[in-house]
mmCIF file of C-alpha atoms and ligand atoms in Angstrom:
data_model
loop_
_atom_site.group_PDB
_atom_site.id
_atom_site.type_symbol
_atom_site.label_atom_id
_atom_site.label_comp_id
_atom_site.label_asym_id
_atom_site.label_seq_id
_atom_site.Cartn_x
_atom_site.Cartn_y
_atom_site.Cartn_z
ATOM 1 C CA UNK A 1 83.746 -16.861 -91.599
ATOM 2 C CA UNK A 2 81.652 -13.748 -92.901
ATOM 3 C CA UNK A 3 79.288 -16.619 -93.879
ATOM 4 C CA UNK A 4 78.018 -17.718 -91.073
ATOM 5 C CA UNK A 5 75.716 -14.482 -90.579
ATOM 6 C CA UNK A 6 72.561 -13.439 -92.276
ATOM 7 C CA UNK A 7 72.295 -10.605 -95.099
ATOM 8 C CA UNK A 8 69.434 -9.450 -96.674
ATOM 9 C CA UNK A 9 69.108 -11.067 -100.376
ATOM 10 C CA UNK A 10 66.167 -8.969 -101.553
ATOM 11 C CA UNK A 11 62.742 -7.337 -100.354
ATOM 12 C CA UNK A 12 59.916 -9.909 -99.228
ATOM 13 C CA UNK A 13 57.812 -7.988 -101.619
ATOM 14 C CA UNK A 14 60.492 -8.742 -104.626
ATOM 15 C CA UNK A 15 59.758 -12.221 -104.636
ATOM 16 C CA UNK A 16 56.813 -13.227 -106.584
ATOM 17 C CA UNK A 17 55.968 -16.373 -108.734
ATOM 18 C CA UNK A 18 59.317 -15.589 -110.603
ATOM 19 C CA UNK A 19 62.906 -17.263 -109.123
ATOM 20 C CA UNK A 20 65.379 -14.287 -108.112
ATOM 21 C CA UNK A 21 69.120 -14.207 -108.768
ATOM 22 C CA UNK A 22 71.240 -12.569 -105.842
ATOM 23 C CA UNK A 23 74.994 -12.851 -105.173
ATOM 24 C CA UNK A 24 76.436 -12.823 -100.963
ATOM 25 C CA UNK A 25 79.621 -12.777 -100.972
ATOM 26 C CA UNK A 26 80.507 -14.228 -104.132
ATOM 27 C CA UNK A 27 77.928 -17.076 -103.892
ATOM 28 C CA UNK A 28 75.148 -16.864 -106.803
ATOM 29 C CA UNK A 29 72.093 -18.333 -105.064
ATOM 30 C CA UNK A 30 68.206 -18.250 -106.739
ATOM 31 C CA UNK A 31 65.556 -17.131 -104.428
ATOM 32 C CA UNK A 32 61.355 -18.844 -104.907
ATOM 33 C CA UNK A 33 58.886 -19.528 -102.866
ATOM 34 C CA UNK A 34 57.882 -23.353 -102.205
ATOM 35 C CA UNK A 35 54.834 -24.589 -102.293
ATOM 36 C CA UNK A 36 53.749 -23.160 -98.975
ATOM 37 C CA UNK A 37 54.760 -19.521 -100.142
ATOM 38 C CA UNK A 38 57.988 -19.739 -97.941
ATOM 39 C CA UNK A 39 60.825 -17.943 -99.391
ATOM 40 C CA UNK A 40 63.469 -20.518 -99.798
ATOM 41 C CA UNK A 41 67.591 -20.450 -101.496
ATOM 42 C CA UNK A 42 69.357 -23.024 -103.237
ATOM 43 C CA UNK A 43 72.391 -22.534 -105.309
ATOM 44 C CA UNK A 44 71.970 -20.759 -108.752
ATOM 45 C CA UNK A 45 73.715 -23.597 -111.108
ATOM 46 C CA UNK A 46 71.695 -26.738 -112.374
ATOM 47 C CA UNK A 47 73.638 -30.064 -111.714
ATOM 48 C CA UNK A 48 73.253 -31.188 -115.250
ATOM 49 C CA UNK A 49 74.860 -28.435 -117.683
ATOM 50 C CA UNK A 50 75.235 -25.869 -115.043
ATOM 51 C CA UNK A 51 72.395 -22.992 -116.354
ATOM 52 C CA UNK A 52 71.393 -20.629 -114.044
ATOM 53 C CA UNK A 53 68.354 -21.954 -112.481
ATOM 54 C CA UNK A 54 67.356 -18.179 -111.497
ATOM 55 C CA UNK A 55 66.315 -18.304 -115.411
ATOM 56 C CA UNK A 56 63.807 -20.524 -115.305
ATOM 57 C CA UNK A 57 60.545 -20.930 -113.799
ATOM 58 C CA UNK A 58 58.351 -22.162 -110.554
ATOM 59 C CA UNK A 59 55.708 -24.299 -111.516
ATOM 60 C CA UNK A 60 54.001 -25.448 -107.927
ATOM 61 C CA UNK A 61 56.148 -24.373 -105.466
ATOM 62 C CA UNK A 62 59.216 -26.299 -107.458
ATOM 63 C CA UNK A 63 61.899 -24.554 -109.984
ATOM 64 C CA UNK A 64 62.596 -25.806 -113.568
ATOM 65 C CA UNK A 65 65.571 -25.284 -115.222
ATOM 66 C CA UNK A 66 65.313 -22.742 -118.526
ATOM 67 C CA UNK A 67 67.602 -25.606 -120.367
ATOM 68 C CA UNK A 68 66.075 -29.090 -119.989
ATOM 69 C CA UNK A 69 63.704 -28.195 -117.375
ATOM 70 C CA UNK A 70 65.100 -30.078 -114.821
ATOM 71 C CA UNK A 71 62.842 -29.677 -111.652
ATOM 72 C CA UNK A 72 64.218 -29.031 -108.097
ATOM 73 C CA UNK A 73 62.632 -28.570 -104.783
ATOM 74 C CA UNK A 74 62.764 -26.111 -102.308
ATOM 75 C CA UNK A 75 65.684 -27.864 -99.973
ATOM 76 C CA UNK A 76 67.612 -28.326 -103.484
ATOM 77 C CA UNK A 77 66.373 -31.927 -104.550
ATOM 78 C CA UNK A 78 66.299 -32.879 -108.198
ATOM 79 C CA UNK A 79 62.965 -34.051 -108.277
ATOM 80 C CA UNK A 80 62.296 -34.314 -112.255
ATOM 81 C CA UNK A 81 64.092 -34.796 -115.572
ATOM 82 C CA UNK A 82 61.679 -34.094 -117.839
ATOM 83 C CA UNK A 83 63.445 -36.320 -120.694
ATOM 84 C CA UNK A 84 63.127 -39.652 -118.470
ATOM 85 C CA UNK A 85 60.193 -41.714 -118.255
ATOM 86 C CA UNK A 86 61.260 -42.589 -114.715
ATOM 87 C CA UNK A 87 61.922 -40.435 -112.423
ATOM 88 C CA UNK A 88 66.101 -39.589 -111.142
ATOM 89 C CA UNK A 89 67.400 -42.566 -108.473
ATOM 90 C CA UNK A 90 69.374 -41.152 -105.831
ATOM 91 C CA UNK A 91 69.788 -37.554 -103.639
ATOM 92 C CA UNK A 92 71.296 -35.468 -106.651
ATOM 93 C CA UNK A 93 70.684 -31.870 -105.133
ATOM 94 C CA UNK A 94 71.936 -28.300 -105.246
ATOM 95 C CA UNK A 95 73.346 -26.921 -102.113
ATOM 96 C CA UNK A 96 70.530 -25.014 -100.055
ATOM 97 C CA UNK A 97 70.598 -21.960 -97.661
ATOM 98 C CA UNK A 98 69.069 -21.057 -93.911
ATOM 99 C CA UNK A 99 66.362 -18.358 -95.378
ATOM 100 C CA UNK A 100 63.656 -16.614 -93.684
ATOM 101 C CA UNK A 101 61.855 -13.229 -94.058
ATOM 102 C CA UNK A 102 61.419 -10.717 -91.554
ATOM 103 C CA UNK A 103 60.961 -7.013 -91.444
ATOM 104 C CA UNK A 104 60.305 -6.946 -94.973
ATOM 105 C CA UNK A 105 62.998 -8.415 -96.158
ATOM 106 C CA UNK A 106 63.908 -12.023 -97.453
ATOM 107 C CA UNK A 107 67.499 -12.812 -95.150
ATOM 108 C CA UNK A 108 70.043 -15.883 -96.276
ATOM 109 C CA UNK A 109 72.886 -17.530 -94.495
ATOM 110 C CA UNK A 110 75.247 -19.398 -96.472
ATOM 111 C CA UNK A 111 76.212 -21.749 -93.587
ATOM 112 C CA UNK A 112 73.949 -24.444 -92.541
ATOM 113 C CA UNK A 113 74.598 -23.641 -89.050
ATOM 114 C CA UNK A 114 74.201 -19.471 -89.086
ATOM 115 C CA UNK A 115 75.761 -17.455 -85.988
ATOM 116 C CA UNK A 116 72.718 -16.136 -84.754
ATOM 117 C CA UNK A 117 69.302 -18.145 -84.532
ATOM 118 C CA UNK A 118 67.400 -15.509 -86.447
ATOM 119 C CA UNK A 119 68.587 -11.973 -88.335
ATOM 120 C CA UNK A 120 68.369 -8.953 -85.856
ATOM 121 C CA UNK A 121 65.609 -6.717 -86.281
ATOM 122 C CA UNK A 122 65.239 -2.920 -87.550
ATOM 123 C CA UNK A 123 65.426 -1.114 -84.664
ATOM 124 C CA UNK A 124 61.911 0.925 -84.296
ATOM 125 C CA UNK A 125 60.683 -0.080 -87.402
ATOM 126 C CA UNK A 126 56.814 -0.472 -87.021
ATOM 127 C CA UNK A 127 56.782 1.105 -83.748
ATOM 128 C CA UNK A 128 53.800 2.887 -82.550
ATOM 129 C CA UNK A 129 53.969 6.866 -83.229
ATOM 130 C CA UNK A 130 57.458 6.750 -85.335
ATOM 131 C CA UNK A 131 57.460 6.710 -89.394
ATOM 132 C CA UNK A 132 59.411 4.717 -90.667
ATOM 133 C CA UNK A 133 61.273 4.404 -95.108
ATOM 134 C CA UNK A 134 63.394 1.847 -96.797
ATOM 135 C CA UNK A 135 66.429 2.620 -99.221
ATOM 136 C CA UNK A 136 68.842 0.413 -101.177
ATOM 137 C CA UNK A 137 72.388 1.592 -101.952
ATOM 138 C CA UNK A 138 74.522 -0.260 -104.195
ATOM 139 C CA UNK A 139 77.917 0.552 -103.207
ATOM 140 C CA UNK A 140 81.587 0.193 -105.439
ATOM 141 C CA UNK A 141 83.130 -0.416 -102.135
ATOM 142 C CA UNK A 142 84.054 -3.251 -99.669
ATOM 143 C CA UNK A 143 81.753 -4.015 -97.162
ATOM 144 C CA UNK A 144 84.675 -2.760 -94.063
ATOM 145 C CA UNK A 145 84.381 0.982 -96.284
ATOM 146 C CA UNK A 146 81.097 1.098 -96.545
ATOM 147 C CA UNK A 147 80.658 0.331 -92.835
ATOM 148 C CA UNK A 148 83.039 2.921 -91.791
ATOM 149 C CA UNK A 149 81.485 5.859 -93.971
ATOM 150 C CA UNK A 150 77.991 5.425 -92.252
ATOM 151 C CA UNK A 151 79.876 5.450 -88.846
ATOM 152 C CA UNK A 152 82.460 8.277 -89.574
ATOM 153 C CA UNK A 153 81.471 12.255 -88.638
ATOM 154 C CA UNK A 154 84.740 14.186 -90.602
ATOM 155 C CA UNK A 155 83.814 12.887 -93.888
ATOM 156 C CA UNK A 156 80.243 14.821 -93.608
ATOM 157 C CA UNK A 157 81.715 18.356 -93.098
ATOM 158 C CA UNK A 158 83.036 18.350 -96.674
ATOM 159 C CA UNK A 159 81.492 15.800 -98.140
ATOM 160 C CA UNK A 160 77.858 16.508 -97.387
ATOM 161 C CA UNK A 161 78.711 20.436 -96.343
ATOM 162 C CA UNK A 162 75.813 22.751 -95.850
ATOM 163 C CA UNK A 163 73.391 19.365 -96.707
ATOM 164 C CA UNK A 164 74.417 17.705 -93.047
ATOM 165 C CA UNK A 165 76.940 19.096 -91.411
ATOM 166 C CA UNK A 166 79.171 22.745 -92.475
ATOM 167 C CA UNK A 167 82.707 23.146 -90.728
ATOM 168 C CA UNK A 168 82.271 25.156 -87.127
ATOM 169 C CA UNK A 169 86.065 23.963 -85.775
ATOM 170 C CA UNK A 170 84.363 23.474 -82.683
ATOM 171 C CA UNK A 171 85.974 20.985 -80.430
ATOM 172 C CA UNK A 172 83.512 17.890 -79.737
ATOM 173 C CA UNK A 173 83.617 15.315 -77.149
ATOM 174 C CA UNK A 174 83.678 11.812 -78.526
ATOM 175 C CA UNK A 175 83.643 8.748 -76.124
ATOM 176 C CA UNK A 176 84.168 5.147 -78.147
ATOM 177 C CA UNK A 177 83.040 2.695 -76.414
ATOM 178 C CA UNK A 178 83.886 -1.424 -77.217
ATOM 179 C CA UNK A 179 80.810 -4.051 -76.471
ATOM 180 C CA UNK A 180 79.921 -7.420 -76.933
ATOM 181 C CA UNK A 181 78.221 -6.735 -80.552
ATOM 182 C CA UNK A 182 80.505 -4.405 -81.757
ATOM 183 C CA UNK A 183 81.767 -0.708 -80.689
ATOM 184 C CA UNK A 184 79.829 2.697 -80.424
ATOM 185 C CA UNK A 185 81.046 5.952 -80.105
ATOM 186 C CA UNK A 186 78.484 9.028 -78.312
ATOM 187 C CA UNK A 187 79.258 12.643 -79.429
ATOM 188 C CA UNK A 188 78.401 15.469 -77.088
ATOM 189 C CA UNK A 189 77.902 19.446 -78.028
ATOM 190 C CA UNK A 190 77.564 18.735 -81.669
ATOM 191 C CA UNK A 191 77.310 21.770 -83.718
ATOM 192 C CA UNK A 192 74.445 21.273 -86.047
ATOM 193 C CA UNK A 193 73.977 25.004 -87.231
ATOM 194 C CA UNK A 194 74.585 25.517 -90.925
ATOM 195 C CA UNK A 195 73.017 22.096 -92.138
ATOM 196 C CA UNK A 196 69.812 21.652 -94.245
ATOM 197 C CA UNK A 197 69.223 18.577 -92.600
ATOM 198 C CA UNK A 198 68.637 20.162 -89.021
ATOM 199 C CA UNK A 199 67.640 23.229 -89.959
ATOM 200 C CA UNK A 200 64.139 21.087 -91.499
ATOM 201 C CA UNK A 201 63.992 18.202 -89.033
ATOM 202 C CA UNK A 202 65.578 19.818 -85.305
ATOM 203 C CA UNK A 203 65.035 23.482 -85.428
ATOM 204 C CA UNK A 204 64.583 24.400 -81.937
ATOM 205 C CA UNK A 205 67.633 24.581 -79.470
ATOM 206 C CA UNK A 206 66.616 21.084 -78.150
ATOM 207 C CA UNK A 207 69.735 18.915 -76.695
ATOM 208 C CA UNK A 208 70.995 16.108 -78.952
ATOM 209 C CA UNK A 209 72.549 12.604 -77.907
ATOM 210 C CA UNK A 210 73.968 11.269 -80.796
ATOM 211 C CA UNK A 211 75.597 7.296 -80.982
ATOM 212 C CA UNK A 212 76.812 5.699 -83.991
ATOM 213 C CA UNK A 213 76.911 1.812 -83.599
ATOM 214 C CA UNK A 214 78.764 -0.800 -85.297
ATOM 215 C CA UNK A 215 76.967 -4.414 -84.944
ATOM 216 C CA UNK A 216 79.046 -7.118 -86.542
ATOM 217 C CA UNK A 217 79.953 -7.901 -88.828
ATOM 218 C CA UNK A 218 77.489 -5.849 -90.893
ATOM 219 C CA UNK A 219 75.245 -3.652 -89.766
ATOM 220 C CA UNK A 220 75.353 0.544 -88.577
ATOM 221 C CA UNK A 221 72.889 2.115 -86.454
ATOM 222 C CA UNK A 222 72.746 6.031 -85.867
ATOM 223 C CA UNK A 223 70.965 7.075 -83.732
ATOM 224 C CA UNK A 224 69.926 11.013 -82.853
ATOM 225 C CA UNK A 225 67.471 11.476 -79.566
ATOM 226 C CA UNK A 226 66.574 15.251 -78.886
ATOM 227 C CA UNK A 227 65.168 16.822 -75.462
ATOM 228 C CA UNK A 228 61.888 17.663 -77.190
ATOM 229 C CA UNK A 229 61.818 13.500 -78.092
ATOM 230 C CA UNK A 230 62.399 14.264 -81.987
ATOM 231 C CA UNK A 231 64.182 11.084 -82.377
ATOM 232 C CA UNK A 232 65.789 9.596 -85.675
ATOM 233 C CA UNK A 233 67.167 6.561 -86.258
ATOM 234 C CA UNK A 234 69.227 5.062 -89.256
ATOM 235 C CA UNK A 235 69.877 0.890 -89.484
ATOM 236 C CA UNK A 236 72.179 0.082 -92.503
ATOM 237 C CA UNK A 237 72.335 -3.718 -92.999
ATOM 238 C CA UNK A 238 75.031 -4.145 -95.728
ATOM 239 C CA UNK A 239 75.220 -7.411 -97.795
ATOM 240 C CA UNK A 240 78.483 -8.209 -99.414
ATOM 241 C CA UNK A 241 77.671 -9.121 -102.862
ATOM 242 C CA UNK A 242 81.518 -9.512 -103.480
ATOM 243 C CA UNK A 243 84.572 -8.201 -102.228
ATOM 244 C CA UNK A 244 84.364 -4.416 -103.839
ATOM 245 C CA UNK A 245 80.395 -4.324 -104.162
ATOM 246 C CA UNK A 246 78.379 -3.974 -101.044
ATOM 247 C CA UNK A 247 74.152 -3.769 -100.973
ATOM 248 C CA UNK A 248 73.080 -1.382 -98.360
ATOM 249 C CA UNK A 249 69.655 -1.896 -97.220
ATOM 250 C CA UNK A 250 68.633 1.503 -95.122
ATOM 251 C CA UNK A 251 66.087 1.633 -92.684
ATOM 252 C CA UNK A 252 65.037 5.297 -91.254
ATOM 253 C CA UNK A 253 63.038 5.341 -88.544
ATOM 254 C CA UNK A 254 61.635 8.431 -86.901
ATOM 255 C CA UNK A 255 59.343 10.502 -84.258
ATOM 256 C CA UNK A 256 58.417 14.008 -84.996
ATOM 257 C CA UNK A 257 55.558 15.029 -83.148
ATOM 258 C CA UNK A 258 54.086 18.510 -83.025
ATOM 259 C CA UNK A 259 51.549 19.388 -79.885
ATOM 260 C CA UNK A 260 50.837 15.529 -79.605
ATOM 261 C CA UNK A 261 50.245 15.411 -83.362
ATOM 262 C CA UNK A 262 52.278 12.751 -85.453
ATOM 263 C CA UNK A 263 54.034 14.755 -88.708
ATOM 264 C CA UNK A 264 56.053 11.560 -89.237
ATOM 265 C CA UNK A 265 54.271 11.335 -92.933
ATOM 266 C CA UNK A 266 54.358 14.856 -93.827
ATOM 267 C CA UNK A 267 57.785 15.086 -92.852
ATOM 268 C CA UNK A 268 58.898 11.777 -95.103
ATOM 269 C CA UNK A 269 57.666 13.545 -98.012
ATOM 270 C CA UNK A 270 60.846 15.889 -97.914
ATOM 271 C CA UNK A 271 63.453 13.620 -95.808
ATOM 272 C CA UNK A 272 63.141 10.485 -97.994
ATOM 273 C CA UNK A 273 64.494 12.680 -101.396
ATOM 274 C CA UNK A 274 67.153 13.932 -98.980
ATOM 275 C CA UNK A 275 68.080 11.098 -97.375
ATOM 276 C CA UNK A 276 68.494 9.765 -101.024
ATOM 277 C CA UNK A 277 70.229 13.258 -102.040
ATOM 278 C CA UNK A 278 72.891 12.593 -98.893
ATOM 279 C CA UNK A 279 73.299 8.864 -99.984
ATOM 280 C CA UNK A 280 74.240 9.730 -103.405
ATOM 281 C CA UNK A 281 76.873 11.877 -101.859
ATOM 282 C CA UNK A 282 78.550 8.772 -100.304
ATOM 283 C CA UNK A 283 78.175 6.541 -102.895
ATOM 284 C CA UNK A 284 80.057 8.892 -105.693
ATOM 285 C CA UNK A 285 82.578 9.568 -102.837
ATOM 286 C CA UNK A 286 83.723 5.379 -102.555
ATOM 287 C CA UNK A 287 83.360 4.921 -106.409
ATOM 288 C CA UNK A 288 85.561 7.340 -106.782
ATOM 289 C CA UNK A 289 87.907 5.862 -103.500
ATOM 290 C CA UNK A 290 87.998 2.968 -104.744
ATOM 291 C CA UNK A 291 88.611 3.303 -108.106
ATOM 292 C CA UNK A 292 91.643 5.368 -107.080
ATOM 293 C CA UNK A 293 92.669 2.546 -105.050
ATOM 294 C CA UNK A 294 91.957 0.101 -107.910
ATOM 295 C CA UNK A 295 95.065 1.990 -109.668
ATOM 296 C CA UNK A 296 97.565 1.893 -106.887
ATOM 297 C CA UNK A 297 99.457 -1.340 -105.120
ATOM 298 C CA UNK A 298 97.914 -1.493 -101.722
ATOM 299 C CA UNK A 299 94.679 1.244 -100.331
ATOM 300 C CA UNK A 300 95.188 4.016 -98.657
ATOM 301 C CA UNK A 301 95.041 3.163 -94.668
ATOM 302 C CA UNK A 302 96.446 6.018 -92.378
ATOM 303 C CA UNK A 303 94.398 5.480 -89.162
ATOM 304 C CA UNK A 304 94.435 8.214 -87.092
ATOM 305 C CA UNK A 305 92.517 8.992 -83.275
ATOM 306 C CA UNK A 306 89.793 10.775 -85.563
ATOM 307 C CA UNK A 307 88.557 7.321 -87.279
ATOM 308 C CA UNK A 308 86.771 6.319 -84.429
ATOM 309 C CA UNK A 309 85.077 2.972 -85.529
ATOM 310 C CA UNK A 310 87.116 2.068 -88.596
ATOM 311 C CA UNK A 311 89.731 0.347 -86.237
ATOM 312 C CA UNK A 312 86.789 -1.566 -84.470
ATOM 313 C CA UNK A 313 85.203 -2.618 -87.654
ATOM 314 C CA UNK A 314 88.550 -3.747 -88.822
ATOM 315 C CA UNK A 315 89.549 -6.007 -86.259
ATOM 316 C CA UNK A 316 86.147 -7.602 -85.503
ATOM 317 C CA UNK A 317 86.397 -8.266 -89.511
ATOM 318 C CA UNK A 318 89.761 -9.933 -88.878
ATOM 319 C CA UNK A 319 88.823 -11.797 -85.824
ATOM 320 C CA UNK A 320 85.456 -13.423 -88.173
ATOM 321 C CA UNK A 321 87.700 -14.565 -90.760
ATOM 322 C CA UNK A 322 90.533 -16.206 -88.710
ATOM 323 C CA UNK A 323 88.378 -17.364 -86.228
ATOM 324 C CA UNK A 324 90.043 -15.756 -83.148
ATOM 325 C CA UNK A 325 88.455 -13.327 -80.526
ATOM 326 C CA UNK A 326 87.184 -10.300 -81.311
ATOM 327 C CA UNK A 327 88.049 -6.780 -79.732
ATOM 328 C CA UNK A 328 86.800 -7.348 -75.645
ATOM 329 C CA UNK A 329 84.110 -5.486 -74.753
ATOM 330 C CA UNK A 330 83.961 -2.467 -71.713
ATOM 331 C CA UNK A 331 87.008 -0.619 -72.671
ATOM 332 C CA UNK A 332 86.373 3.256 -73.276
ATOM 333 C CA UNK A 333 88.464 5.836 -75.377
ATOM 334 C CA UNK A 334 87.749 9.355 -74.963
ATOM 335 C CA UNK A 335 88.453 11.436 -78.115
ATOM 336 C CA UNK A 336 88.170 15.625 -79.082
ATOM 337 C CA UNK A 337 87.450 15.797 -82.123
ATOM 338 C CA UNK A 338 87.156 19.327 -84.573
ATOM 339 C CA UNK A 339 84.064 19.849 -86.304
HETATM 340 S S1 LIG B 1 71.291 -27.438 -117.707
HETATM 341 FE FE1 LIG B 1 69.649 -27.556 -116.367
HETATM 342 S S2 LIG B 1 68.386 -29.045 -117.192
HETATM 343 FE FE2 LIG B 1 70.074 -29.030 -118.498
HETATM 344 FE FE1 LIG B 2 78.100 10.202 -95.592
#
């Protein structure tokens, strides 16, 4: 029951006077804004011939049709047929969604009763003192791969080398951690010499705590705190569009501070491209994954102790969709990993 959560459907800013198509897993619903400016979702299929009503138009808060202007409300009521004197007897109406806007972004839940009361928040985004940028990431990839790429250190020593991370083969302690949201997992001595990314934004000896977070069912948080309080941290809430096509909405949030003086929006000026750069990286990466898989009968799935979080991700996917209990939370793995 991946539906009973909220995803993001578009940016706050994205939705004007015009109606906006967007797909969550495999539902085609059209964004507008009522009458009071409230973002609301309905459905994206007239009752009468079945047009997409994301093609048409708000006039007063309401959205015509682009066939026969047909005129529906914000909860999904027909409310006009243009064609009729009179107007429609009855409660025809389009299915509509839970929708409300926060941190930017315009969120929809396709059940009427969502898990959560509200969506979860950016973590640090607006805080006082930190800087904070927005991304968006179309992935070729299941939501579960996408998930496990933002969570997963090995992949970033060849596939980002030299821009994140280069090879060291140092050993590094990993401890994985289950909880009631999800699972973490907190490195400790992490090499970080050889890697654009630190050599620009952490170049003193400084200590680093590092966590990577899975909240479920979709959302990553990474999350770097240094000794001199440099702190970064990167929220990716992932909407499944369908089952190989996954929306990442990125938000960085950081702290770089220089004898008490905030370089947060100097510093953007050259993270943001790389951030984008590193992105890229990933996103060529699972095309390319899962195209391969495309061509073969089942994916590729050898799990071993060095996928930390794919096996968490995984089962609190499962649990969702059949209902049953997810992973219990308080048990600890300790891991060496090579870096
Ligand atoms: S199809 Fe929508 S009004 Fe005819
Ligand atoms: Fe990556």
């Amino acid at each position: 029951m991946l539906e009973k959560y909220w995803y993001i459907a578009c940016r706050a800013g994205e939705l004007r006077r015009r109606p906006r198509a967007a797909e969550i897993l495999g539902h085609r619903l059209v964004l507008f804004r009522n009458a009071h400016g409230r973002a609301v979702a309905i459905e994206d299929r007239c009752l009468h011939r079945g047009a997409p009503l994301s093609r048409g138009r708000v006039c007063d808060g309401q959205l015509h049709c682009p066939y026969h202007g047909w005129r529906y409300d914000g909860e999904g009521r027909l409310r006009e047929v243009p064609a009729l004197a009179a107007p429609p007897e009855g409660s025809a109406a389009v299915k509509h969604f839970p929708c409300a806007e926060q941190d930017g972004y315009v969120w929809v839940c396709l059940d009427a009763n969502p898990a959560e009361p509200a969506p979860r928040r950016f973590a640090r985004l607006d805080a006082p003192g930190w800087t904070s940028f927005h991304m968006r990431t179309r992935f070729n990839a299941p939501l579960a791969a996408c998930l496990e790429n933002f969570l997963d250190c090995p992949h970033a020593t060849w596939v980002h080398r030299r821009w994140f991370r280069s090879p060291t083969g140092k050993p590094v302690q990993a401890v994985v951690r289950t909880r009631e949201d999800g699972a973490e997992a907190e490195y400790f001595h992490e090499p970080r010499e050889k890697s654009l990314v630190w050599w620009l934004l952490s170049p003193s000896r400084a200590e680093m705590r590092h966590t990577d977070r899975f909240i479920a069912p979709s959302t990553s948080k990474v999350d770097y705190a240094f000794s001199n309080r440099r702190h970064y941290t990167i929220t990716s809430s992932c909407t499944p569009v369908r089952d190989d096509l996954t929306e990442v909405y990125t938000v960085i949030s950081f702290r770089f501070h220089v004898l008490g003086l905030n370089l947060g929006p100097l510093v953007r000026l050259f993270f943001q491209p790389l951030s984008r750069r590193i992105i890229q990286q990933d996103v060529t990466m699972l095309d390319a994954t899962q195209d391969n898989n495309a061509s073969f009968a089942a994916d590729a799935m050898t799990v071993t102790p060095a996928d930390l979080l794919a096996p968490h991700i995984l089962a609190w996917h499962r649990a969702i969709r059949e209902g049953s209990e997810p992973p219990e939370a308080g048990r600890e793995a300790h891991v060496e990993l090579r870096l």
